[in-house]
Amino acid sequence: WRDWSSDVCSSDLQLLTVANNSNPGLQRLSEQSKRHAESDAEWVANWAKEQAVDLAVIGGEEPLGAGVADALEAAGIPTVGPRQAAAQLETSKLFTRELMERHAIPGRVEFRFFADPELLERFLVNTDKQFALKPVGLTSGKGVKVMGVQLASVQEAIDYGRSVIHDRIGGSAGIVVEERLVGEEFSLQAFVDGETIVPMPLVRDYKLAYEGDTGPNTGSMGSYSQPDGLLPYVTASDRDRALETLHRVIRALRADGIPYRGINYGQFMMTVEGPRLVEINARFGDPEAMNVLALLETDFTDVCIAMTRGKLPDIKIAFAPRATVCKYVTPLGYPAHPKTGSPLQLDMAKIEALGVKVFFARVDQESNETYKTTSSRAIALVGIGDSVMEAERMVEAALAHVVGDYHLRHDIGTQALIQRSVENMQRVLAGVAVR
């Protein structure tokens, strides 16, 4: 952003963007939309300085891991997004687990790290427990495999662990092995100014590719949120316990000399023992950002300025008490064998007339309302209603105005899928669930 005063945003606020790909949504919003490697820290900082940028917001994990926030702040540009050292919360699962262990932070899980495939095999063969196997670094949400879910046997787990170590999947010749958590997931995102943490409404994200929560992991197929900011299986007390985990993580970083400013989001599993941390991300969730920002009533730029100045307590952050449902249009064959180049035609006027918001992901624009798929998710549709059911019906109605060959999970936000989570959580609390 540029052209905002010291206290109040000016009416001629201008948006400039840098992205690896040419995103139609960003292009429409931006005065300038530059296509360049987002993780080229020196170039991004120099360009932002040349453009007299007053405020920078980093969206993705790769530039955070590359130290773009460090470079921007060194150039004198206030930046929403943690510096490289703090971003290790996301870029290194081992860093996060060791931090939580060292500071005895509640919500942590048991874990082991292996760099030797022989030791990994010995460990897995000599236990009757199931685990989640996670590459240490970034894998775009597709690297985690769980025994009993994506890994059908101990041998499959051994083979996967060997490949992660040998091929350095996630950028490290090692793998984190964590206890398998049983329950229902939820996402808690928060604004952080170094000390103060302001939570956003809870969101349920669905990463598995196919209906009924089956199939391989994806970046996400969609999500929903409730008007009360909670979820059917997460109470206010549960939410507060999860928020305390995030508070403790931020305080632990500060105690280690690593301040954190920007967006922080914890993916939690609601278990019989309460909320347990699955992982932390150092930015908004995708698609969870679309759920919560669609409800944000406070000026987002004011929130960003407050984060960079350590002044979050000085502003009132409010979210509309409404429900949201997001469903992602993806290429046929996604995620393993996505069909690229398939045309998608959108009647934007009819979609927007239904009150549904359109967010573009990885698509190539062919004409005013025609787009082509790439190898990743294409378009997200977000409905906002007085109930989850209403928001879900809005998205389904909007899909009549999306023409082309694509894959989508129609069950996200439906009463049947939500009830499935509630019933599974009841079985978890009764000690009989294995999902």
XYZ file of C-alpha atoms in Angstrom:
435
model
C 0.000 0.000 0.000
C 0.988 3.586 -0.411
C -0.497 7.025 0.218
C -1.937 6.594 3.686
C -1.587 9.253 6.381
C -0.050 8.611 9.770
C -3.398 8.104 11.466
C -6.178 7.691 8.918
C -6.115 5.911 5.568
C -6.570 8.310 2.661
C -9.332 7.900 0.102
C -6.792 7.410 -2.679
C -5.208 4.296 -1.159
C -3.324 2.451 -3.883
C -2.481 -1.246 -4.038
C 0.677 -2.565 -5.694
C 1.305 -6.305 -5.884
C 4.145 -8.690 -6.662
C 3.343 -12.326 -7.440
C 4.933 -15.321 -9.153
C 1.859 -15.818 -11.282
C -0.470 -13.429 -13.061
C -3.569 -13.452 -10.865
C -6.714 -11.919 -12.433
C -8.095 -10.844 -9.062
C -4.935 -9.027 -8.027
C -4.630 -7.390 -11.432
C -8.125 -5.923 -11.157
C -7.461 -4.483 -7.712
C -3.928 -3.208 -8.264
C -2.634 0.004 -9.709
C 0.426 -2.092 -10.548
C 0.641 -5.880 -10.571
C 4.219 -6.983 -11.067
C 5.067 -10.556 -12.044
C 8.283 -11.547 -10.317
C 9.588 -14.199 -7.932
C 7.931 -13.415 -4.599
C 10.885 -14.872 -2.690
C 13.496 -12.602 -4.295
C 13.921 -10.582 -1.107
C 16.415 -8.018 -2.422
C 14.436 -7.315 -5.583
C 11.107 -7.018 -3.740
C 12.562 -4.618 -1.171
C 14.260 -2.469 -3.817
C 11.113 -2.318 -5.963
C 8.930 -1.441 -2.970
C 11.323 1.349 -2.019
C 11.377 2.707 -5.588
C 7.575 2.762 -5.573
C 7.482 4.649 -2.248
C 5.446 1.900 -0.622
C 4.291 2.832 2.893
C 3.052 -0.570 4.066
C 3.821 -4.104 2.894
C 1.745 -7.234 3.517
C 3.290 -10.628 2.752
C 0.782 -13.265 1.768
C 2.633 -16.534 1.260
C 4.940 -18.771 3.249
C 7.740 -18.962 0.662
C 8.647 -15.232 0.790
C 8.438 -15.324 4.586
C 10.871 -18.224 4.631
C 13.148 -16.367 2.221
C 13.408 -13.329 4.522
C 11.360 -10.866 2.463
C 10.028 -9.268 5.662
C 13.607 -8.741 6.868
C 14.574 -7.055 3.597
C 11.504 -4.804 3.526
C 11.971 -3.657 7.112
C 15.676 -3.062 6.476
C 14.527 -0.766 3.651
C 12.388 1.172 6.139
C 9.027 -0.253 5.033
C 6.638 -1.365 7.820
C 5.704 -4.961 7.057
C 2.892 -7.310 8.076
C 4.552 -10.701 8.232
C 7.126 -12.222 10.572
C 10.815 -12.071 9.883
C 12.634 -15.159 8.680
C 13.585 -16.366 12.153
C 10.011 -16.131 13.435
C 8.582 -17.641 10.243
C 10.339 -20.883 11.174
C 7.114 -21.652 13.021
C 5.859 -22.646 9.579
C 8.974 -23.306 7.540
C 10.351 -25.866 10.019
C 8.063 -28.296 11.811
C 11.052 -29.415 13.869
C 11.667 -25.840 15.060
C 8.085 -25.517 16.259
C 8.003 -28.868 18.040
C 11.310 -28.216 19.795
C 10.184 -24.709 20.809
C 6.964 -26.054 22.321
C 8.816 -28.839 24.103
C 11.469 -26.525 25.475
C 8.897 -24.085 26.866
C 6.378 -26.758 27.963
C 3.608 -25.190 25.906
C 0.188 -26.846 26.302
C -1.359 -28.524 23.274
C 1.919 -30.017 22.094
C 2.293 -33.557 20.777
C 4.881 -36.276 21.192
C 7.347 -36.362 18.310
C 10.603 -37.834 17.067
C 12.999 -36.596 14.382
C 14.879 -38.970 12.085
C 17.650 -38.247 9.622
C 18.697 -41.901 9.396
C 16.207 -44.107 7.476
C 17.470 -47.225 9.273
C 16.647 -45.728 12.670
C 13.256 -44.654 11.343
C 12.516 -48.190 10.165
C 13.595 -49.692 13.466
C 11.351 -47.275 15.361
C 8.259 -47.946 13.216
C 8.704 -51.719 13.204
C 9.004 -51.895 16.982
C 5.843 -49.990 17.910
C 2.156 -50.732 17.601
C 1.172 -47.043 17.522
C 0.220 -45.004 14.480
C 1.944 -41.755 13.524
C 1.809 -38.752 11.224
C 4.915 -38.462 9.041
C 5.837 -34.902 8.125
C 8.638 -33.445 6.014
C 10.417 -30.748 8.011
C 9.899 -27.909 5.532
C 7.273 -26.554 3.141
C 5.338 -28.906 0.865
C 2.281 -26.754 -0.029
C 0.060 -28.756 2.304
C 0.635 -32.024 0.474
C 3.549 -33.619 2.363
C 1.902 -34.944 5.521
C 0.888 -38.611 5.434
C -0.864 -40.386 8.287
C -0.624 -44.072 9.099
C -4.041 -45.660 8.785
C -5.159 -42.931 6.363
C -2.780 -42.262 3.452
C -0.332 -44.943 4.637
C -2.042 -48.338 4.761
C 0.789 -50.289 6.403
C 3.975 -49.924 8.400
C 5.961 -50.745 5.270
C 4.282 -47.911 3.364
C 5.226 -45.563 6.208
C 8.828 -46.775 6.102
C 8.990 -46.358 2.336
C 7.536 -42.856 2.519
C 9.918 -41.852 5.299
C 12.871 -43.137 3.299
C 11.805 -41.144 0.244
C 11.406 -37.948 2.285
C 14.890 -38.325 3.768
C 16.586 -39.452 0.549
C 14.906 -36.911 -1.758
C 14.990 -34.086 0.795
C 11.254 -33.503 0.405
C 10.506 -30.252 2.180
C 14.128 -29.159 1.780
C 15.608 -31.249 4.579
C 17.130 -34.729 4.758
C 14.994 -35.648 7.730
C 11.443 -36.359 8.807
C 9.308 -35.527 11.843
C 7.239 -38.409 13.214
C 4.361 -37.299 15.449
C 1.705 -39.120 17.408
C -1.459 -39.513 15.390
C -4.169 -37.255 16.769
C -7.772 -38.471 16.698
C -10.619 -35.977 16.580
C -11.878 -33.073 14.493
C -9.760 -30.231 13.132
C -10.244 -26.474 13.365
C -8.251 -23.389 12.380
C -7.647 -20.437 14.693
C -6.111 -17.386 13.011
C -4.926 -14.303 14.880
C -3.517 -10.834 14.378
C -0.241 -10.403 16.304
C 1.679 -7.177 16.998
C 4.597 -8.669 18.918
C 2.740 -8.980 22.213
C -1.008 -8.659 21.734
C -2.929 -11.423 19.953
C -6.429 -10.800 18.580
C -8.259 -13.971 17.468
C -10.471 -14.313 14.403
C -13.534 -16.568 14.016
C -12.816 -20.292 13.943
C -12.878 -22.038 10.560
C -13.181 -25.692 9.572
C -10.950 -26.529 6.611
C -11.209 -29.680 4.472
C -7.921 -30.833 2.947
C -8.869 -34.259 1.608
C -9.705 -34.286 -2.077
C -12.942 -36.240 -2.251
C -16.431 -36.162 -0.807
C -16.901 -37.681 2.611
C -13.371 -36.630 3.608
C -11.503 -39.248 1.604
C -8.597 -39.266 -0.819
C -5.197 -37.553 -0.867
C -4.251 -34.324 0.878
C -4.625 -31.079 -1.064
C -3.925 -27.433 -0.364
C -7.618 -27.424 0.681
C -10.940 -28.018 -1.020
C -12.929 -25.528 1.056
C -14.083 -24.446 4.491
C -16.890 -22.988 6.592
C -17.413 -20.752 9.623
C -20.361 -20.131 11.958
C -22.046 -16.844 12.960
C -20.909 -17.246 16.596
C -17.242 -17.610 15.634
C -17.092 -21.140 17.055
C -17.759 -24.584 15.554
C -20.336 -27.264 16.453
C -17.711 -29.330 18.258
C -15.572 -26.473 19.694
C -16.801 -24.522 22.721
C -15.673 -21.048 23.779
C -13.565 -22.704 26.470
C -11.917 -24.971 23.891
C -11.217 -21.953 21.695
C -9.663 -20.100 24.617
C -7.369 -23.058 25.348
C -6.201 -23.072 21.737
C -5.648 -19.309 21.873
C -3.557 -19.763 25.011
C -1.335 -22.159 23.067
C -0.742 -19.464 20.434
C -0.126 -16.874 23.167
C 2.461 -19.147 24.768
C 4.177 -19.756 21.419
C 4.501 -16.013 20.750
C 5.796 -15.413 24.290
C 8.287 -18.267 23.913
C 9.626 -16.737 20.704
C 9.963 -13.359 22.396
C 11.800 -14.980 25.321
C 14.200 -16.477 22.767
C 14.794 -13.023 21.270
C 12.555 -13.545 18.227
C 9.682 -11.022 18.033
C 6.636 -12.004 15.968
C 4.459 -9.508 14.075
C 1.885 -10.443 11.483
C -0.712 -13.144 10.983
C -0.444 -16.371 12.947
C -2.643 -19.367 12.537
C -2.819 -22.621 14.381
C -4.351 -25.740 12.937
C -5.701 -27.693 15.896
C -7.208 -31.109 16.461
C -10.059 -31.231 18.961
C -9.304 -34.414 20.935
C -10.439 -36.140 24.104
C -7.637 -34.212 25.841
C -8.759 -30.875 24.406
C -7.220 -28.885 21.539
C -3.832 -30.165 20.354
C -1.668 -28.283 17.865
C -1.275 -29.980 14.485
C 0.837 -27.187 13.000
C 1.362 -23.433 12.941
C 1.366 -21.223 9.873
C 2.956 -17.787 9.749
C 0.290 -16.212 7.517
C -3.387 -16.427 6.680
C -4.820 -19.818 5.874
C -5.968 -20.566 2.350
C -8.968 -20.736 2.213
C -9.575 -19.677 5.840
C -8.575 -16.082 5.055
C -11.559 -15.796 2.713
C -13.937 -16.912 5.451
C -12.759 -14.424 8.056
C -11.799 -11.395 5.950
C -15.200 -11.519 4.273
C -16.609 -10.808 7.762
C -14.076 -8.225 8.973
C -15.878 -4.960 9.773
C -12.786 -3.032 10.899
C -10.724 -1.424 8.138
C -8.093 -4.027 7.247
C -5.442 -1.398 6.580
C -5.949 0.027 10.073
C -5.417 -3.468 11.483
C -2.234 -3.885 9.458
C -0.837 -0.548 10.588
C -1.595 -1.418 14.220
C 0.259 -4.744 13.874
C 3.392 -3.069 12.542
C 3.333 -0.453 15.328
C 2.536 -2.753 18.249
C -0.785 -0.967 18.718
C -3.457 -3.657 18.358
C -4.993 -2.746 21.767
C -5.699 0.755 20.412
C -8.260 -0.388 17.828
C -11.480 -2.360 18.068
C -11.470 -5.331 15.712
C -14.936 -6.624 14.870
C -16.318 -9.397 12.656
C -19.884 -9.617 11.367
C -21.861 -12.394 13.133
C -22.574 -14.304 9.939
C -21.691 -17.689 8.454
C -19.454 -18.387 5.475
C -18.891 -21.333 3.154
C -16.003 -21.572 0.689
C -15.728 -24.178 -2.059
C -12.744 -24.489 -4.374
C -13.043 -25.192 -8.098
C -10.004 -27.292 -9.024
C -8.748 -29.001 -12.207
C -9.991 -32.482 -13.001
C -7.537 -34.985 -11.516
C -6.379 -32.608 -8.764
C -4.131 -33.023 -6.823
C -2.190 -35.983 -8.265
C -2.879 -35.592 -12.000
C -4.424 -32.161 -12.611
C -5.677 -31.458 -16.123
C -4.187 -28.144 -17.189
C -5.529 -25.796 -19.838
C -9.224 -26.634 -19.318
C -11.449 -23.595 -19.983
C -13.701 -22.252 -17.225
C -16.343 -19.671 -18.052
C -17.718 -17.485 -15.264
C -20.766 -15.256 -15.450
C -19.498 -12.827 -12.834
C -22.597 -10.614 -12.881
C -24.923 -13.516 -12.067
C -22.579 -14.935 -9.408
C -22.223 -11.599 -7.651
C -25.988 -10.986 -7.896
C -26.379 -14.063 -5.680
C -24.166 -12.431 -3.046
C -21.298 -14.852 -3.683
C -17.699 -13.644 -3.749
C -15.201 -14.933 -6.329
C -11.512 -15.318 -5.489
C -8.991 -16.337 -8.126
C -6.165 -18.726 -7.354
C -3.937 -20.284 -10.032
C -5.670 -19.635 -13.335
C -4.703 -18.077 -16.641
C -7.118 -15.497 -17.997
C -8.091 -15.979 -21.644
C -10.759 -13.293 -22.011
C -13.067 -11.204 -19.857
C -14.919 -14.190 -18.392
C -12.914 -17.197 -19.608
C -10.048 -18.729 -17.646
C -7.880 -21.816 -18.011
C -6.839 -24.210 -15.294
C -3.234 -24.721 -14.228
C -1.910 -27.557 -12.065
C -3.270 -26.051 -8.827
C -6.569 -24.821 -7.419
C -8.400 -22.436 -9.725
C -11.264 -20.416 -8.244
C -12.876 -20.126 -4.803
C -16.531 -19.236 -4.320
C -17.561 -17.833 -0.932
C -21.133 -17.484 0.282
C -22.070 -15.347 3.295
C -25.369 -16.019 5.046
C -27.221 -16.010 8.332
C -26.470 -19.732 8.665
C -23.962 -22.195 7.276
C -26.763 -23.910 5.353
C -27.794 -20.636 3.702
C -24.203 -19.798 2.746
C -23.753 -23.299 1.327
C -26.894 -23.008 -0.810
C -25.648 -19.681 -2.174
C -22.404 -21.257 -3.379
C -24.225 -24.172 -4.992
C -26.500 -21.738 -6.823
C -23.468 -19.795 -8.044
C -21.899 -22.942 -9.472
C -24.614 -22.951 -12.136
C -22.758 -19.972 -13.602
C -19.355 -21.709 -13.705
C -19.144 -23.690 -16.938
C -16.357 -26.158 -17.713
C -14.744 -29.393 -16.599
C -13.604 -29.204 -13.002
C -13.469 -31.028 -9.674
C -15.174 -29.693 -6.550
C -16.378 -31.030 -3.207
C -20.116 -30.346 -3.076
C -20.407 -31.684 0.474
C -18.479 -28.878 2.187
C -20.812 -26.834 4.385
C -23.672 -29.321 4.151
C -25.604 -30.419 7.202
C -24.646 -34.052 6.555
C -20.899 -33.392 6.638
C -21.127 -31.118 9.665
C -23.232 -33.697 11.524
C -20.616 -36.301 10.657
C -18.023 -34.190 12.511
C -20.296 -33.743 15.510
C -21.000 -37.463 15.763
C -17.334 -38.333 15.348
C -16.426 -35.892 18.122
C -19.006 -37.546 20.363
C -17.368 -40.914 19.686
C -13.929 -39.418 20.402
C -15.089 -38.108 23.771
C -16.635 -41.497 24.508
C -13.303 -43.143 23.727
C -14.543 -45.260 20.815
C -13.477 -43.246 17.722
C -10.639 -44.401 15.503
C -10.983 -41.886 12.663
